[in-house]
CSV table of C-alpha atoms in Angstrom, one decimal:
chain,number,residue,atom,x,y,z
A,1,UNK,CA,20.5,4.1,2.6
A,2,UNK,CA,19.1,1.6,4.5
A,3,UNK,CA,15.1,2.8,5.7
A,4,UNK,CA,12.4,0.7,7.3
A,5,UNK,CA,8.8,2.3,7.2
A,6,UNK,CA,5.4,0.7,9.5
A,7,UNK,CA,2.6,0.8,11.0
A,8,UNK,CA,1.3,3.3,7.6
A,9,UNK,CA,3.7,6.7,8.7
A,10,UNK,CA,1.7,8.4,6.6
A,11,UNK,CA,-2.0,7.3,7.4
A,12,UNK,CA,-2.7,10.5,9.9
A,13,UNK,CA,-1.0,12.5,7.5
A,14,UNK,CA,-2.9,12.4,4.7
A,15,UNK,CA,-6.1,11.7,6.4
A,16,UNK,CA,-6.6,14.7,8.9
A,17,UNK,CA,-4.7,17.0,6.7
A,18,UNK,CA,-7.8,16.3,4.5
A,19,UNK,CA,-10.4,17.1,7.5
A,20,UNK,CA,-8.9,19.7,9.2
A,21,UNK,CA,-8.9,22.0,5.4
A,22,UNK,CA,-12.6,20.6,5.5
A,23,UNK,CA,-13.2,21.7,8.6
A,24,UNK,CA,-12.0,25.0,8.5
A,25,UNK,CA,-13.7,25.9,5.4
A,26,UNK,CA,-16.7,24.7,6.9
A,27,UNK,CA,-16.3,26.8,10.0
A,28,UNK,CA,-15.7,29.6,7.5
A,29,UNK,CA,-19.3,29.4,5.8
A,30,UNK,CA,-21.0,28.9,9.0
A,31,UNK,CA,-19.7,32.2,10.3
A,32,UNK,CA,-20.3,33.6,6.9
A,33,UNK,CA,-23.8,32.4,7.0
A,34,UNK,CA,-24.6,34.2,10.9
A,35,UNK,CA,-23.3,37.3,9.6
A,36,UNK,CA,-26.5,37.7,7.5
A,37,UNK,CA,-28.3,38.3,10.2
A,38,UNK,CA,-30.8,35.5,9.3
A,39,UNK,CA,-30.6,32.1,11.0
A,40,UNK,CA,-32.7,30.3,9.0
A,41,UNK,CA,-30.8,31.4,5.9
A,42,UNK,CA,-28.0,30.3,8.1
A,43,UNK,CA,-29.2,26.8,8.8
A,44,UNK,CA,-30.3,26.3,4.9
A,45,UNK,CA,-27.0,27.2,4.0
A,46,UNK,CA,-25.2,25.1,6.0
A,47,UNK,CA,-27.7,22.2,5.5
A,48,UNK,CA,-26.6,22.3,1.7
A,49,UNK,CA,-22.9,22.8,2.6
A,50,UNK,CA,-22.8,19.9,4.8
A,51,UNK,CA,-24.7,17.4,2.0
A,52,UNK,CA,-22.6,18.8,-0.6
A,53,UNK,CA,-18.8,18.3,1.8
A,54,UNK,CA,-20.1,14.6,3.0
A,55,UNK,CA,-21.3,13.7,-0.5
A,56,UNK,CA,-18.2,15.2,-3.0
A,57,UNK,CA,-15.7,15.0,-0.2
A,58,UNK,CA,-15.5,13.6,3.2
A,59,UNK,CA,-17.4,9.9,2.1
A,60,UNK,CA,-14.9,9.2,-0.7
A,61,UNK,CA,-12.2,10.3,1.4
A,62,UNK,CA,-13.2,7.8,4.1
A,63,UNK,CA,-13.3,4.8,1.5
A,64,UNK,CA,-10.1,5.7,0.0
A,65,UNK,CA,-8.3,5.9,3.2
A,66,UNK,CA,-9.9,2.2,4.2
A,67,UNK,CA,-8.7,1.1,0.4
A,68,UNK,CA,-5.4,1.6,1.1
A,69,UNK,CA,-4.9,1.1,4.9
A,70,UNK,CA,-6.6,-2.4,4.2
A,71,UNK,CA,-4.2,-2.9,2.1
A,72,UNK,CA,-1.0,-2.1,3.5
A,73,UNK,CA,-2.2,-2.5,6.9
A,74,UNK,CA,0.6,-4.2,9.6
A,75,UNK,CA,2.9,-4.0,6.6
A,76,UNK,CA,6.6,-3.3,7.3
A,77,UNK,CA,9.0,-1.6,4.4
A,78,UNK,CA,12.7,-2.2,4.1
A,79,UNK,CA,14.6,-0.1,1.0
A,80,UNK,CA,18.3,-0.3,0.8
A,81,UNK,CA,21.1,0.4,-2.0
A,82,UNK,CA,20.3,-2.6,-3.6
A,83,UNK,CA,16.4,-3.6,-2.9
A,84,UNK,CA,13.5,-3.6,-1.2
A,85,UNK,CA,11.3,-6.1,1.4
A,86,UNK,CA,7.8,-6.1,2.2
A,87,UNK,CA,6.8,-8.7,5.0
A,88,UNK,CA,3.1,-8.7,6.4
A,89,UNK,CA,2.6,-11.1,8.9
A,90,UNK,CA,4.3,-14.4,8.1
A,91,UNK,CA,4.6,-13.2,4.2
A,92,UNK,CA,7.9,-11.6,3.4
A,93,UNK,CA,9.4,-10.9,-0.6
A,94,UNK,CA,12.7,-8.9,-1.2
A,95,UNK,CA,13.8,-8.5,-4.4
A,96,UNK,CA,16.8,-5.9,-6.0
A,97,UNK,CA,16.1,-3.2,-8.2
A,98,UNK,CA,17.5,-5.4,-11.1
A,99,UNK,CA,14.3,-8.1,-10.4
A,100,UNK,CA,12.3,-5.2,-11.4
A,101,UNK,CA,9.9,-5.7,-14.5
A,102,UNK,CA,7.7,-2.4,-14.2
A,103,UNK,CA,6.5,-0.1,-11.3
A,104,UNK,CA,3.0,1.8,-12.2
A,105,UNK,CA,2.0,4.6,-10.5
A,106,UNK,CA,-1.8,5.2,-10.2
A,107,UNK,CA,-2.5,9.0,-9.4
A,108,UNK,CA,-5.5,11.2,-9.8
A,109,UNK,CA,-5.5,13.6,-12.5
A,110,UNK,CA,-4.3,16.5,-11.1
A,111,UNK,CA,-1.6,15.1,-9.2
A,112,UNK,CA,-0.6,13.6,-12.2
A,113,UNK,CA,-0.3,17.2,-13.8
A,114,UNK,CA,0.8,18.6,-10.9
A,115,UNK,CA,-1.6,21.1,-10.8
A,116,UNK,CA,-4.2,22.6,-7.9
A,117,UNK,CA,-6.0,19.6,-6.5
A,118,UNK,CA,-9.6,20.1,-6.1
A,119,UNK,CA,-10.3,17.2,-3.3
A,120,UNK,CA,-9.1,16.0,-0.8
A,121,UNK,CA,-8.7,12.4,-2.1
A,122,UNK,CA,-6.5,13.8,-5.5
A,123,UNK,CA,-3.5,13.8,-3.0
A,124,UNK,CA,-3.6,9.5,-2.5
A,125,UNK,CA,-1.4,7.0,-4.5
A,126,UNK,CA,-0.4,3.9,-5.0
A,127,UNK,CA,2.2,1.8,-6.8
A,128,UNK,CA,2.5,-1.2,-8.2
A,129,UNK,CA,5.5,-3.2,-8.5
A,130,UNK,CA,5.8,-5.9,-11.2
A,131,UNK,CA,8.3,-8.4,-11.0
A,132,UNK,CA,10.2,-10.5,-13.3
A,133,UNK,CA,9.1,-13.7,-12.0
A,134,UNK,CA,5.0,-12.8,-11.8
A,135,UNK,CA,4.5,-11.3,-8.6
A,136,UNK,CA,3.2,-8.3,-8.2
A,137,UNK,CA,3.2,-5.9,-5.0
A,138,UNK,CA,1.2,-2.9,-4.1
A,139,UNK,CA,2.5,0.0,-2.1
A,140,UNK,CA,0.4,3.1,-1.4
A,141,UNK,CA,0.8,6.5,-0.1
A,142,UNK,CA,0.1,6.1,3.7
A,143,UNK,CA,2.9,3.3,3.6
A,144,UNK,CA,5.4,5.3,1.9
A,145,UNK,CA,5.0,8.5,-0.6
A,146,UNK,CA,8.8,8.8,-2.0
A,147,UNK,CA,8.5,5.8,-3.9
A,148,UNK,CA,8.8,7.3,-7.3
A,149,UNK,CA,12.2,9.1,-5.8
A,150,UNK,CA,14.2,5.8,-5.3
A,151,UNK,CA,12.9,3.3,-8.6
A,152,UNK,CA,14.8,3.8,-12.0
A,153,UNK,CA,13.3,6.5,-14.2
A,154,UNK,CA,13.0,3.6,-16.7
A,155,UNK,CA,10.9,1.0,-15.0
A,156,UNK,CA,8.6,4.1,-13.9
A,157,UNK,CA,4.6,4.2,-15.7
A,158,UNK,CA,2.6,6.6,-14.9
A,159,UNK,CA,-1.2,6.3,-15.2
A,160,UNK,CA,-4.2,8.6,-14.8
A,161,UNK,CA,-7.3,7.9,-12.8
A,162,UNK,CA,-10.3,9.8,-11.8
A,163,UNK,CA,-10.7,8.0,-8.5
A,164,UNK,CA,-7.2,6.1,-7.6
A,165,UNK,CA,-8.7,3.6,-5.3
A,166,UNK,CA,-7.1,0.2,-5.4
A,167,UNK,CA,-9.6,-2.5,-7.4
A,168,UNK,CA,-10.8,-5.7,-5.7
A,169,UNK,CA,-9.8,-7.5,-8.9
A,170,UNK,CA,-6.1,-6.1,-8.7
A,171,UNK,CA,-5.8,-7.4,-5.2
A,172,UNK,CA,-7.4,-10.5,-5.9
A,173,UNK,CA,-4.9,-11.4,-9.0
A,174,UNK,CA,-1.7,-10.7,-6.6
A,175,UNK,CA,-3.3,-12.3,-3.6
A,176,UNK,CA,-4.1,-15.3,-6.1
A,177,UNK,CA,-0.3,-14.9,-7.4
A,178,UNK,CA,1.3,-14.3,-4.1
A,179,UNK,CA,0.0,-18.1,-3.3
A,180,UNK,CA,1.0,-19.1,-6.7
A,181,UNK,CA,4.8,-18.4,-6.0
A,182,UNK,CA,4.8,-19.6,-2.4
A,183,UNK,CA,3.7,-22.6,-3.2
A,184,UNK,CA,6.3,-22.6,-6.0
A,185,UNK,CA,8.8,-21.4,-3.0
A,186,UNK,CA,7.8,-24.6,-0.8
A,187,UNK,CA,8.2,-27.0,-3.5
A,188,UNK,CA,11.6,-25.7,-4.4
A,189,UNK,CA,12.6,-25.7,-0.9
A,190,UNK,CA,11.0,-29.6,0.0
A,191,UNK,CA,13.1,-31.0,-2.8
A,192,UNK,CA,16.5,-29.1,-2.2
A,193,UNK,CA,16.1,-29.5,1.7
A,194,UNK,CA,15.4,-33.9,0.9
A,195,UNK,CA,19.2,-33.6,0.0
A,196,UNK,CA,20.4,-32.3,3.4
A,197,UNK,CA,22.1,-33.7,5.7
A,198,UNK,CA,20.4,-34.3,9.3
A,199,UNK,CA,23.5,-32.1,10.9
A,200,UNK,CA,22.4,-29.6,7.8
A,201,UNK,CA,18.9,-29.4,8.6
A,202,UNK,CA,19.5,-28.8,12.6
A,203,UNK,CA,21.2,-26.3,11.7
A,204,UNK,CA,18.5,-24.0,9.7
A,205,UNK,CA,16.0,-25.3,12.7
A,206,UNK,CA,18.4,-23.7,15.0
A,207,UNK,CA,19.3,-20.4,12.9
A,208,UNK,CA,16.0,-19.3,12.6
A,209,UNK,CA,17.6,-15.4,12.8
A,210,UNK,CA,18.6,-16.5,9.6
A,211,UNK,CA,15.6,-18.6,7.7
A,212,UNK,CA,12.1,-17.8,6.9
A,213,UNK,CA,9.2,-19.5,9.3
A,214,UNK,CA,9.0,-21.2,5.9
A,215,UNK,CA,12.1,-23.2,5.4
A,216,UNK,CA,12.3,-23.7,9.3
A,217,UNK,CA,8.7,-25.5,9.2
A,218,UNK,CA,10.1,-27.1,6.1
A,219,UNK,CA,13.4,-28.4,7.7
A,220,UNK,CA,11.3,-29.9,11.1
A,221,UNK,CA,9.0,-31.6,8.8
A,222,UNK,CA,11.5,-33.4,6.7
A,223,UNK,CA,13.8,-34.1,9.1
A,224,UNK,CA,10.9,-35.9,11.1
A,225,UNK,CA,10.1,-38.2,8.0
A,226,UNK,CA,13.9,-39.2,8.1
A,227,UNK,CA,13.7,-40.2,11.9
A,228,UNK,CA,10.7,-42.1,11.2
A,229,UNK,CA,12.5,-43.7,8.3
């Protein structure tokens, strides 16, 4: 098994699945409504449908769809035998199964229960992956769906939510600890790199198939202090 999933595979998906069911329902009433014979009935009807699908449905649809596609947005999945990696951007953490402290699932009540879901917005998901060493990682729905399939029944919690949108404070704590262990990251990698050789460090600044933008930059910066020494 070796999969990469990007650009959010399942964003359209989940999204005009939702408003295409809407849209034929609402299609339904409206024909429903002219077969009365009575177009202001009609009109009333429709009036009250439309408040009641933009209010209970289609708005919190909308900002759940944003929630996660913010969030996931120019992300790029890798899962193999062993692991996965997440890179975004310039940011990129793989870590095996083994690294794995806890994964919870956040689902709406009824798709937790597996039972008839009553809007649209029941069917979105997200997970979040705790690691051993702090950081924590959150994968939703439109980026990939099978999650649940591929992580050991035993690191799996599963939680209920009436609304399963992704907090600001979540995100904030794992943007804050993200930055935490990168700059942990650099400071490991400045003091094992001040041991290289010149010849050593050429060659990560020449491989750089093979080493993060991270150690690279690293690696140009230290040697640079050496030639001016």
């Amino acid at each position: 098994m070796n999969n990469k999933y990007s650009n959010l595979p399942n964003s359209k998906i989940y999204f005009y699945r939702a408003l295409l069911f809407c849209t034929i329902i609402y299609i339904g009433i409206f024909i429903f409504a002219l077969y009365q014979n009575n177009l202001n009935i009609a009109i009333k009807v429709m009036a009250v449908v439309s408040i009641w699908s933009l209010t209970v449905y289609i708005i919190p649809l909308i900002y759940i769809q944003l929630n996660y596609y913010k969030k996931n947005k120019n992300s790029v999945l890798k899962i193999n035998e062993k692991g996965i990696s997440i890179s975004r951007k310039n940011d990129l953490v793989k870590f095996e199964f083994s690294e794995i402290q806890k994964v919870e699932f956040n689902f709406s009540y009824p798709l937790y229960d597996k039972r008839f879901r009553w809007f649209f917005w029941d069917e979105y998901f997200y997970a979040e992956i705790h690691l051993k060493k702090g950081e924590n990682l959150i994968i939703t729905c439109l980026l990939f769906d099978k999650l649940e399939t591929i992580i050991p029944s035993k690191l799996i919690k599963r939680k209920k939510r009436i609304f399963p949108y992704i907090k600001k404070e979540n995100s904030e704590k794992i943007e804050k600890e993200k930055k935490i262990q990168s700059e942990k990251k650099i400071e490991k990698l400045t003091l094992g790199f001040k041991e290289k050789s010149e010849s050593e460090l050429n060659e990560i600044i020449n491989n750089k198939n093979k080493y993060q933008k991270e150690a690279i930059e690293i690696a140009n910066q230290i040697l640079k202090e050496k030639n001016v020494g």
